[in-house]
Amino acid sequence: MKKPFVTLDKLKEITARYPTPFHLYDERGIRENARRLKQAFAWNPGYREYFAVKATPNPTILKILREEGCGADCSSLTELMLVQEVGFSGSEIMFSSNETPDEEFILAHKLGAVINLDDFTHIDILKDLVGIPETISCRYNPGGKFSISNSIMDSPGDAKYGFTKEQLIEGFTKLMGLGAKHFGLHAFLASNTLTDKYYPALAAVLFHLAAELKEKTGADITFINLSGGVGIPYRPGEHVNHIEAIGEGVRRAYEEILVPSGMGNVALYTELGRYMLGPYGVLVTRAIREKHIYKEYIGVDACAVNLMRPAMYGAYHHITVMGKEDEPADHKYDVVGSLCENNDKFAIDRMLPKVDMGDLLVIHDTGAHGYSMGYNYNGKLRSAEILLREDGSTQMIRRAETPADYFATLRF
Ligand SMILES: *Cc1c(COP(=O)(O)O)cnc(C)c1O
C-alpha cells in the first residue's frame, strides 16, 4: 500500500496555515533518495546527476539538490535564469534543449553551461551566435524502436530529438574543426521506465557508439549522459526500481565496453527528474462537493491545472483519503476538479473509502511534472508549494497565485 509521508494530524496542522490545494514536498525523502542515487554511481569518479529542472522548477528544491551535489539540467531561458539565481554556474548547468531559440543559446553560453546540441544544423547556428565552446555535447537518436529483452520501450524513430549516427560522425568532425576539444554524448530513449534494465541497456548503446565515434573521428569523449527516464511506481504493487542494481548494471556495461576501448575515464551523467522528486511530493486537496448521477462524483478543490498528468496522459495517481486508511475501499468514485473539461478527473472508477465533505485527500507522486505542468485554463490559479522540512516544520516555497497575477498580463 502507498503511505503518505505525512500523518493526518500533521496535515491538519499544515492546512490550518495554508489553504488547500497545495503541493507538499518531503525534504527528508528528497535528500535520502539523492544520496542513494549518488552512492549507486559512486564507482564512477566523474559521476553527476543534473536534475531536470522542468520536473520541479522551485528554487528551494534546487538548493536542496545542489547541496546534495546535483547540477541542473535546463531546457529554456527561464530555467537558465532560475538556476543562475539559485547559484548554479558553469559546468554545474547542462543545457538540453530542442528547436532552441537564439537567446537561449546566448544565455547558456554566457553562463558557461554545457550545451547539449539537439541537431546537426545547430552547429552552425551556435558557431555564428557565440562560437563553439571547447566542451560540447550532442544528443543521439538511434531511430527505429528501442527495446529491452524483446519488449518495446519506445519509438525513437518517431521522436523529434537528436542526431542520427551519421550526423554525429560528421558533426563531431565538424565541431573539432571549429575548436571543440571535449565531447559529451546524450540520449533519452524511454520515459518512466519500470525496470532496472533501462539505464544499463541505454548505457550499452551509448558506450558502443562512443567507442565508434572515438575510432572514426578521434574525438575526446569525456562524458556520457544517460539523461532521464528512470521511473517510479505510480500504482501500488508496481516494480520499484532498485537504484543500486541500476548503477551496478551500468558499471558492468562500462567495464565490458568502455574500458576495453581505452575509455575508462569517461564520466557518467544523469538528468533524472521524476526519479528525484516524483514520490517526494503530493497534491493536498479537500473534498468540497459530491454528486450522484449516472456515476458517483467527488469534487475536490484542486483541478487539472494543479496536476495535468491524469488529464493529459490518463496517468494513474494513487489517492489516500486521510484518516480512512484502514477503512474498506468499498465506494466507487470519479474524483474530479471543476474545469469545464470532462478529462478533469484525478481518478475514474476508483475504489475508495466513503468520502465525506471536508475530507483531506492526498494525491500521490506529484513531486515531478506536477506543479510544473500547471496552466491557467478556466482562469484557474496555480497553487502554493509547501516544503515539509526535515525538522517537521513547514515553509512556503511558492505562494499561490492570486487574481492579481492572472490580471497582470492583461491589457484593458
Ligand atoms: C524531461 C527530461 C528529463 C527528465 O526526465 P524524467 O522522465 O523526469 O526523468 C531529462 N532530460 C531531458 C533532456 C528531458 O527533456
PDB file of C-alpha atoms and ligand atoms in Angstrom, residues 50 52 54-55 73 75 96-97 116 139 161 186 188 190-192 227-230 271-275 368-369, ligand 1:
ATOM      1  CA  TYR A  50      21.930  17.088 -13.338  1.00  0.00           C
ATOM      2  CA  ALA A  52      15.872  18.039 -14.809  1.00  0.00           C
ATOM      3  CA  LYS A  54      11.430  21.212 -15.742  1.00  0.00           C
ATOM      4  CA  ALA A  55      10.174  18.497 -13.377  1.00  0.00           C
ATOM      5  CA  ASP A  73      19.568  20.388 -16.473  1.00  0.00           C
ATOM      6  CA  SER A  75      15.759  23.445 -21.337  1.00  0.00           C
ATOM      7  CA  SER A  96      19.480  20.234 -23.209  1.00  0.00           C
ATOM      8  CA  SER A  97      17.026  21.973 -25.450  1.00  0.00           C
ATOM      9  CA  ASN A 116      23.902  19.623 -25.461  1.00  0.00           C
ATOM     10  CA  ARG A 139      22.135  14.194 -28.443  1.00  0.00           C
ATOM     11  CA  TYR A 161      15.064  14.746 -30.806  1.00  0.00           C
ATOM     12  CA  HIS A 186      23.476  12.101 -24.669  1.00  0.00           C
ATOM     13  CA  PHE A 188      16.853   9.814 -23.858  1.00  0.00           C
ATOM     14  CA  ALA A 190      12.260   5.889 -22.926  1.00  0.00           C
ATOM     15  CA  SER A 191      10.259   7.615 -20.223  1.00  0.00           C
ATOM     16  CA  ASN A 192       9.112   6.410 -16.775  1.00  0.00           C
ATOM     17  CA  SER A 227      19.537  11.644 -19.287  1.00  0.00           C
ATOM     18  CA  GLY A 228      16.205  10.929 -17.574  1.00  0.00           C
ATOM     19  CA  GLY A 229      13.676   8.160 -17.814  1.00  0.00           C
ATOM     20  CA  VAL A 230      14.097   6.087 -14.660  1.00  0.00           C
ATOM     21  CA  GLU A 271      19.401  14.034 -15.814  1.00  0.00           C
ATOM     22  CA  LEU A 272      16.686  12.490 -13.713  1.00  0.00           C
ATOM     23  CA  GLY A 273      13.564  14.435 -12.897  1.00  0.00           C
ATOM     24  CA  ARG A 274      10.761  12.072 -11.988  1.00  0.00           C
ATOM     25  CA  TYR A 275      13.005   9.707 -10.052  1.00  0.00           C
ATOM     26  CA  ALA A 368       7.756  15.853 -10.542  1.00  0.00           C
ATOM     27  CA  HIS A 369       5.875  17.054 -13.614  1.00  0.00           C
TER      28      HIS A 369
HETATM   29  C1  LIG B   1      12.324  15.648 -19.304  1.00  0.00           C
HETATM   30  C2  LIG B   1      13.762  15.425 -19.470  1.00  0.00           C
HETATM   31  C3  LIG B   1      14.496  14.778 -18.466  1.00  0.00           C
HETATM   32  C4  LIG B   1      13.877  14.223 -17.213  1.00  0.00           C
HETATM   33  O1  LIG B   1      13.003  13.183 -17.491  1.00  0.00           O
HETATM   34  P1  LIG B   1      12.371  12.304 -16.326  1.00  0.00           P
HETATM   35  O2  LIG B   1      11.424  11.396 -17.043  1.00  0.00           O
HETATM   36  O3  LIG B   1      11.677  13.251 -15.421  1.00  0.00           O
HETATM   37  O4  LIG B   1      13.470  11.581 -15.649  1.00  0.00           O
HETATM   38  C5  LIG B   1      15.865  14.659 -18.655  1.00  0.00           C
HETATM   39  N1  LIG B   1      16.481  15.126 -19.765  1.00  0.00           N
HETATM   40  C6  LIG B   1      15.793  15.748 -20.754  1.00  0.00           C
HETATM   41  C7  LIG B   1      16.536  16.258 -21.934  1.00  0.00           C
HETATM   42  C8  LIG B   1      14.420  15.897 -20.644  1.00  0.00           C
HETATM   43  O5  LIG B   1      13.741  16.504 -21.625  1.00  0.00           O
END
